[in-house]
């Protein structure tokens, strides 16, 4: 009997080993089944894998960026005109958003590098500025007057260069005797400035600007006194042929104020209270704040003087201009920008007032500004005591009609302009929107 004990112990050991193998095989089968399900449904069932993983770790909330905001941030900093010069030939594009965006995607890195690395600016003469436009480099026109520190944040991945002050619409990154420099026309004081930068020319900038050649688009100042363009602003780009701007259908996206549209606007503007009807629209009152949405295409907000607003930007002791611009830009992008169709919103200007700031945004179509009836802006924000105390939004939607219009070539338009006004004015294409169902471009003098 004593001899049977080791055999029983061996039998119990074998049984335990069998049990362990069965457990391992079961776990393996469960794993392979889950893996097969994930692989078979990878395009539509990512939640399965997340669900399995979540069984083994605590739940957490992850904040994700809004892709729409990223696109709008990029669009906010995109120029409407670009000229690339290799020192001999110039290649320029304007009134064509597709071409301008494509070119900016290639050479825009130079602007971001120049703005982020620029040192303190120094004043230069206009002749130095003009020489920079003919030197190897890139010239950018943003249509609106953008604070330089904000532009450095938009193009430099969020970094702000505090050495840059004032606002600029036209900027150049060009080669000089001592390296690559940033040049700009300060819209605040009308002077021209330059800054040293850390942009490398050899093996970097020279490669980015090479290969474009020329397409016969000079600046007006390069054409001489007998060219017929004497009446123009010297920095108008003269195209080789007359443009054929698109015609657009125009409409009021707020004409039918249904519950879905009202709810969307309430969410975008942080108003969740119930509303009541007024002539042509609805009104929301929360304390001393009032939001009105009208089927005529306007949205307005006001708050009583001396009361708090739900839109803080800085403090009553001062403000950060970039914070103001970015806050108002996001509000404009989420409202008028969301419903504008083929148009883009752009920062027109930031103006100091007796009590604070005024920030305006406009519409542009294919690189040409849209002039709204009554001189309205797409969005106008009033900032006082570190908060937005009022805004007015003008909603318009534009869709390509599939047609083009004929306009005079620039020489004929310039001659007509000089006869009417001998002072140097900027000749630009502009869409005039008087509230009708179509808009088309024509030459205007600014």
PDB file of C-alpha atoms in Angstrom, residues 148-317:
ATOM      1  CA  UNK A 148       2.341  91.140 -36.236  1.00  0.00           C
ATOM      2  CA  UNK A 149       2.513  89.306 -32.924  1.00  0.00           C
ATOM      3  CA  UNK A 150      -0.737  87.533 -33.831  1.00  0.00           C
ATOM      4  CA  UNK A 151       0.553  86.665 -37.286  1.00  0.00           C
ATOM      5  CA  UNK A 152       3.705  85.243 -35.705  1.00  0.00           C
ATOM      6  CA  UNK A 153       1.497  83.047 -33.498  1.00  0.00           C
ATOM      7  CA  UNK A 154      -0.598  81.876 -36.465  1.00  0.00           C
ATOM      8  CA  UNK A 155       2.379  81.033 -38.680  1.00  0.00           C
ATOM      9  CA  UNK A 156       4.891  79.990 -36.021  1.00  0.00           C
ATOM     10  CA  UNK A 157       2.952  77.132 -34.402  1.00  0.00           C
ATOM     11  CA  UNK A 158       1.633  79.228 -31.528  1.00  0.00           C
ATOM     12  CA  UNK A 159       4.818  81.045 -30.557  1.00  0.00           C
ATOM     13  CA  UNK A 160       4.560  84.827 -30.184  1.00  0.00           C
ATOM     14  CA  UNK A 161       7.453  87.120 -31.070  1.00  0.00           C
ATOM     15  CA  UNK A 162       7.034  90.094 -28.729  1.00  0.00           C
ATOM     16  CA  UNK A 163       9.759  92.027 -30.580  1.00  0.00           C
ATOM     17  CA  UNK A 164       7.267  92.674 -33.376  1.00  0.00           C
ATOM     18  CA  UNK A 165       4.769  95.492 -32.921  1.00  0.00           C
ATOM     19  CA  UNK A 166       2.156  97.170 -35.062  1.00  0.00           C
ATOM     20  CA  UNK A 167       0.038  95.685 -37.836  1.00  0.00           C
ATOM     21  CA  UNK A 168       0.912  94.717 -41.375  1.00  0.00           C
ATOM     22  CA  UNK A 169      -0.884  93.694 -44.501  1.00  0.00           C
ATOM     23  CA  UNK A 170       2.131  93.341 -46.838  1.00  0.00           C
ATOM     24  CA  UNK A 171       5.243  91.474 -45.724  1.00  0.00           C
ATOM     25  CA  UNK A 172       8.377  90.279 -47.509  1.00  0.00           C
ATOM     26  CA  UNK A 173      11.067  87.763 -46.614  1.00  0.00           C
ATOM     27  CA  UNK A 174      14.070  88.650 -48.783  1.00  0.00           C
ATOM     28  CA  UNK A 175      17.819  88.204 -49.091  1.00  0.00           C
ATOM     29  CA  UNK A 176      19.964  91.185 -48.052  1.00  0.00           C
ATOM     30  CA  UNK A 177      23.719  91.756 -47.736  1.00  0.00           C
ATOM     31  CA  UNK A 178      23.762  90.427 -44.166  1.00  0.00           C
ATOM     32  CA  UNK A 179      21.396  87.481 -44.636  1.00  0.00           C
ATOM     33  CA  UNK A 180      17.650  86.917 -44.923  1.00  0.00           C
ATOM     34  CA  UNK A 181      15.546  89.763 -43.537  1.00  0.00           C
ATOM     35  CA  UNK A 182      11.898  90.368 -42.756  1.00  0.00           C
ATOM     36  CA  UNK A 183      10.415  93.532 -44.283  1.00  0.00           C
ATOM     37  CA  UNK A 184       6.956  94.967 -43.667  1.00  0.00           C
ATOM     38  CA  UNK A 185       4.835  98.056 -44.075  1.00  0.00           C
ATOM     39  CA  UNK A 186       3.440  98.979 -40.669  1.00  0.00           C
ATOM     40  CA  UNK A 187      -0.196  99.942 -41.185  1.00  0.00           C
ATOM     41  CA  UNK A 188      -0.260 101.602 -37.756  1.00  0.00           C
ATOM     42  CA  UNK A 189       2.242 104.368 -38.545  1.00  0.00           C
ATOM     43  CA  UNK A 190       2.739 104.068 -42.317  1.00  0.00           C
ATOM     44  CA  UNK A 191       6.478 103.397 -42.040  1.00  0.00           C
ATOM     45  CA  UNK A 192       8.591 100.578 -43.486  1.00  0.00           C
ATOM     46  CA  UNK A 193      10.585  98.274 -41.227  1.00  0.00           C
ATOM     47  CA  UNK A 194      13.140  95.490 -41.450  1.00  0.00           C
ATOM     48  CA  UNK A 195      14.395  92.845 -39.018  1.00  0.00           C
ATOM     49  CA  UNK A 196      17.245  90.383 -39.054  1.00  0.00           C
ATOM     50  CA  UNK A 197      16.114  86.755 -39.013  1.00  0.00           C
ATOM     51  CA  UNK A 198      17.590  83.303 -38.517  1.00  0.00           C
ATOM     52  CA  UNK A 199      16.286  82.035 -41.873  1.00  0.00           C
ATOM     53  CA  UNK A 200      18.976  80.171 -43.815  1.00  0.00           C
ATOM     54  CA  UNK A 201      19.298  81.098 -47.464  1.00  0.00           C
ATOM     55  CA  UNK A 202      21.829  78.605 -48.850  1.00  0.00           C
ATOM     56  CA  UNK A 203      20.348  75.131 -49.046  1.00  0.00           C
ATOM     57  CA  UNK A 204      16.942  76.191 -47.741  1.00  0.00           C
ATOM     58  CA  UNK A 205      15.346  79.418 -48.924  1.00  0.00           C
ATOM     59  CA  UNK A 206      17.163  79.313 -52.275  1.00  0.00           C
ATOM     60  CA  UNK A 207      15.691  75.875 -52.947  1.00  0.00           C
ATOM     61  CA  UNK A 208      12.176  76.938 -51.943  1.00  0.00           C
ATOM     62  CA  UNK A 209      12.082  79.914 -54.317  1.00  0.00           C
ATOM     63  CA  UNK A 210      13.842  78.227 -57.239  1.00  0.00           C
ATOM     64  CA  UNK A 211      12.114  76.863 -60.321  1.00  0.00           C
ATOM     65  CA  UNK A 212       9.132  79.200 -60.585  1.00  0.00           C
ATOM     66  CA  UNK A 213      10.559  81.429 -63.290  1.00  0.00           C
ATOM     67  CA  UNK A 214       8.501  84.466 -64.241  1.00  0.00           C
ATOM     68  CA  UNK A 215       4.922  84.948 -65.409  1.00  0.00           C
ATOM     69  CA  UNK A 216       5.054  88.613 -66.375  1.00  0.00           C
ATOM     70  CA  UNK A 217       3.432  90.134 -63.276  1.00  0.00           C
ATOM     71  CA  UNK A 218       5.369  93.242 -62.163  1.00  0.00           C
ATOM     72  CA  UNK A 219       4.564  95.765 -59.474  1.00  0.00           C
ATOM     73  CA  UNK A 220       3.238  99.085 -60.720  1.00  0.00           C
ATOM     74  CA  UNK A 221       6.311 100.956 -59.421  1.00  0.00           C
ATOM     75  CA  UNK A 222       8.560  98.879 -61.698  1.00  0.00           C
ATOM     76  CA  UNK A 223       6.860  99.962 -64.932  1.00  0.00           C
ATOM     77  CA  UNK A 224       8.107 103.532 -65.202  1.00  0.00           C
ATOM     78  CA  UNK A 225       6.407 106.906 -65.477  1.00  0.00           C
ATOM     79  CA  UNK A 226       5.210 106.464 -69.071  1.00  0.00           C
ATOM     80  CA  UNK A 227       3.583 103.071 -68.558  1.00  0.00           C
ATOM     81  CA  UNK A 228       0.024 104.299 -68.049  1.00  0.00           C
ATOM     82  CA  UNK A 229      -0.066 103.123 -64.425  1.00  0.00           C
ATOM     83  CA  UNK A 230       1.002 106.358 -62.771  1.00  0.00           C
ATOM     84  CA  UNK A 231      -2.307 106.732 -60.971  1.00  0.00           C
ATOM     85  CA  UNK A 232      -1.966 103.440 -59.149  1.00  0.00           C
ATOM     86  CA  UNK A 233      -0.654 102.500 -55.763  1.00  0.00           C
ATOM     87  CA  UNK A 234       2.942 101.360 -56.474  1.00  0.00           C
ATOM     88  CA  UNK A 235       2.354  97.895 -54.989  1.00  0.00           C
ATOM     89  CA  UNK A 236      -0.496  96.807 -57.253  1.00  0.00           C
ATOM     90  CA  UNK A 237       0.470  93.653 -59.146  1.00  0.00           C
ATOM     91  CA  UNK A 238      -0.183  94.104 -62.858  1.00  0.00           C
ATOM     92  CA  UNK A 239      -1.414  90.832 -64.357  1.00  0.00           C
ATOM     93  CA  UNK A 240      -0.356  89.782 -67.823  1.00  0.00           C
ATOM     94  CA  UNK A 241      -3.987  89.436 -68.935  1.00  0.00           C
ATOM     95  CA  UNK A 242      -7.397  90.645 -67.802  1.00  0.00           C
ATOM     96  CA  UNK A 243      -8.855  88.490 -65.007  1.00  0.00           C
ATOM     97  CA  UNK A 244     -12.140  86.616 -65.452  1.00  0.00           C
ATOM     98  CA  UNK A 245     -13.620  86.536 -61.942  1.00  0.00           C
ATOM     99  CA  UNK A 246     -16.273  83.998 -60.998  1.00  0.00           C
ATOM    100  CA  UNK A 247     -19.898  84.949 -60.468  1.00  0.00           C
ATOM    101  CA  UNK A 248     -21.443  83.731 -57.208  1.00  0.00           C
ATOM    102  CA  UNK A 249     -24.990  83.096 -56.044  1.00  0.00           C
ATOM    103  CA  UNK A 250     -25.678  84.934 -52.779  1.00  0.00           C
ATOM    104  CA  UNK A 251     -28.256  84.142 -50.109  1.00  0.00           C
ATOM    105  CA  UNK A 252     -29.221  84.755 -46.501  1.00  0.00           C
ATOM    106  CA  UNK A 253     -28.615  81.559 -44.475  1.00  0.00           C
ATOM    107  CA  UNK A 254     -30.839  82.841 -41.643  1.00  0.00           C
ATOM    108  CA  UNK A 255     -33.907  83.367 -43.825  1.00  0.00           C
ATOM    109  CA  UNK A 256     -35.599  80.324 -42.275  1.00  0.00           C
ATOM    110  CA  UNK A 257     -35.000  80.300 -38.534  1.00  0.00           C
ATOM    111  CA  UNK A 258     -35.838  76.716 -37.594  1.00  0.00           C
ATOM    112  CA  UNK A 259     -35.112  75.159 -34.201  1.00  0.00           C
ATOM    113  CA  UNK A 260     -31.988  73.365 -35.425  1.00  0.00           C
ATOM    114  CA  UNK A 261     -30.404  76.567 -36.730  1.00  0.00           C
ATOM    115  CA  UNK A 262     -31.303  78.551 -33.615  1.00  0.00           C
ATOM    116  CA  UNK A 263     -29.921  75.805 -31.368  1.00  0.00           C
ATOM    117  CA  UNK A 264     -26.675  75.720 -33.357  1.00  0.00           C
ATOM    118  CA  UNK A 265     -26.204  79.480 -33.008  1.00  0.00           C
ATOM    119  CA  UNK A 266     -27.060  79.368 -29.314  1.00  0.00           C
ATOM    120  CA  UNK A 267     -24.415  76.721 -28.747  1.00  0.00           C
ATOM    121  CA  UNK A 268     -21.780  78.605 -30.773  1.00  0.00           C
ATOM    122  CA  UNK A 269     -22.454  81.773 -28.757  1.00  0.00           C
ATOM    123  CA  UNK A 270     -22.842  80.080 -25.330  1.00  0.00           C
ATOM    124  CA  UNK A 271     -26.530  80.951 -24.860  1.00  0.00           C
ATOM    125  CA  UNK A 272     -28.652  78.018 -23.719  1.00  0.00           C
ATOM    126  CA  UNK A 273     -31.698  79.762 -22.256  1.00  0.00           C
ATOM    127  CA  UNK A 274     -35.094  79.676 -23.898  1.00  0.00           C
ATOM    128  CA  UNK A 275     -35.997  82.452 -26.319  1.00  0.00           C
ATOM    129  CA  UNK A 276     -39.079  84.395 -27.262  1.00  0.00           C
ATOM    130  CA  UNK A 277     -40.271  85.723 -30.579  1.00  0.00           C
ATOM    131  CA  UNK A 278     -39.817  89.295 -31.739  1.00  0.00           C
ATOM    132  CA  UNK A 279     -40.562  90.813 -35.150  1.00  0.00           C
ATOM    133  CA  UNK A 280     -38.343  89.056 -37.748  1.00  0.00           C
ATOM    134  CA  UNK A 281     -36.632  86.785 -35.257  1.00  0.00           C
ATOM    135  CA  UNK A 282     -36.024  85.773 -31.663  1.00  0.00           C
ATOM    136  CA  UNK A 283     -34.506  87.314 -28.541  1.00  0.00           C
ATOM    137  CA  UNK A 284     -32.721  85.775 -25.571  1.00  0.00           C
ATOM    138  CA  UNK A 285     -32.277  87.666 -22.298  1.00  0.00           C
ATOM    139  CA  UNK A 286     -29.961  86.467 -19.547  1.00  0.00           C
ATOM    140  CA  UNK A 287     -29.487  89.038 -16.820  1.00  0.00           C
ATOM    141  CA  UNK A 288     -28.243  92.217 -18.507  1.00  0.00           C
ATOM    142  CA  UNK A 289     -27.137  90.390 -21.664  1.00  0.00           C
ATOM    143  CA  UNK A 290     -29.223  90.269 -24.824  1.00  0.00           C
ATOM    144  CA  UNK A 291     -28.808  88.130 -27.951  1.00  0.00           C
ATOM    145  CA  UNK A 292     -31.026  88.736 -30.971  1.00  0.00           C
ATOM    146  CA  UNK A 293     -31.158  86.508 -34.062  1.00  0.00           C
ATOM    147  CA  UNK A 294     -32.986  87.959 -37.056  1.00  0.00           C
ATOM    148  CA  UNK A 295     -34.205  86.284 -40.235  1.00  0.00           C
ATOM    149  CA  UNK A 296     -32.844  89.323 -42.084  1.00  0.00           C
ATOM    150  CA  UNK A 297     -29.415  87.720 -41.655  1.00  0.00           C
ATOM    151  CA  UNK A 298     -28.083  89.505 -38.572  1.00  0.00           C
ATOM    152  CA  UNK A 299     -27.172  88.432 -35.054  1.00  0.00           C
ATOM    153  CA  UNK A 300     -26.390  90.994 -32.362  1.00  0.00           C
ATOM    154  CA  UNK A 301     -25.252  90.876 -28.762  1.00  0.00           C
ATOM    155  CA  UNK A 302     -25.173  93.625 -26.130  1.00  0.00           C
ATOM    156  CA  UNK A 303     -24.640  93.839 -22.414  1.00  0.00           C
ATOM    157  CA  UNK A 304     -25.508  96.714 -20.127  1.00  0.00           C
ATOM    158  CA  UNK A 305     -22.697  99.091 -19.261  1.00  0.00           C
ATOM    159  CA  UNK A 306     -20.840  98.155 -16.108  1.00  0.00           C
ATOM    160  CA  UNK A 307     -22.053  94.530 -16.086  1.00  0.00           C
ATOM    161  CA  UNK A 308     -20.083  91.364 -16.719  1.00  0.00           C
ATOM    162  CA  UNK A 309     -20.019  89.739 -20.135  1.00  0.00           C
ATOM    163  CA  UNK A 310     -19.797  86.005 -20.789  1.00  0.00           C
ATOM    164  CA  UNK A 311     -16.913  86.653 -23.197  1.00  0.00           C
ATOM    165  CA  UNK A 312     -13.788  87.641 -21.210  1.00  0.00           C
ATOM    166  CA  UNK A 313     -10.659  88.602 -23.169  1.00  0.00           C
ATOM    167  CA  UNK A 314      -7.913  89.782 -20.823  1.00  0.00           C
ATOM    168  CA  UNK A 315      -8.742  91.965 -17.828  1.00  0.00           C
ATOM    169  CA  UNK A 316      -9.961  95.471 -17.065  1.00  0.00           C
ATOM    170  CA  UNK A 317      -6.323  96.515 -16.626  1.00  0.00           C
TER     171      UNK A 317
END
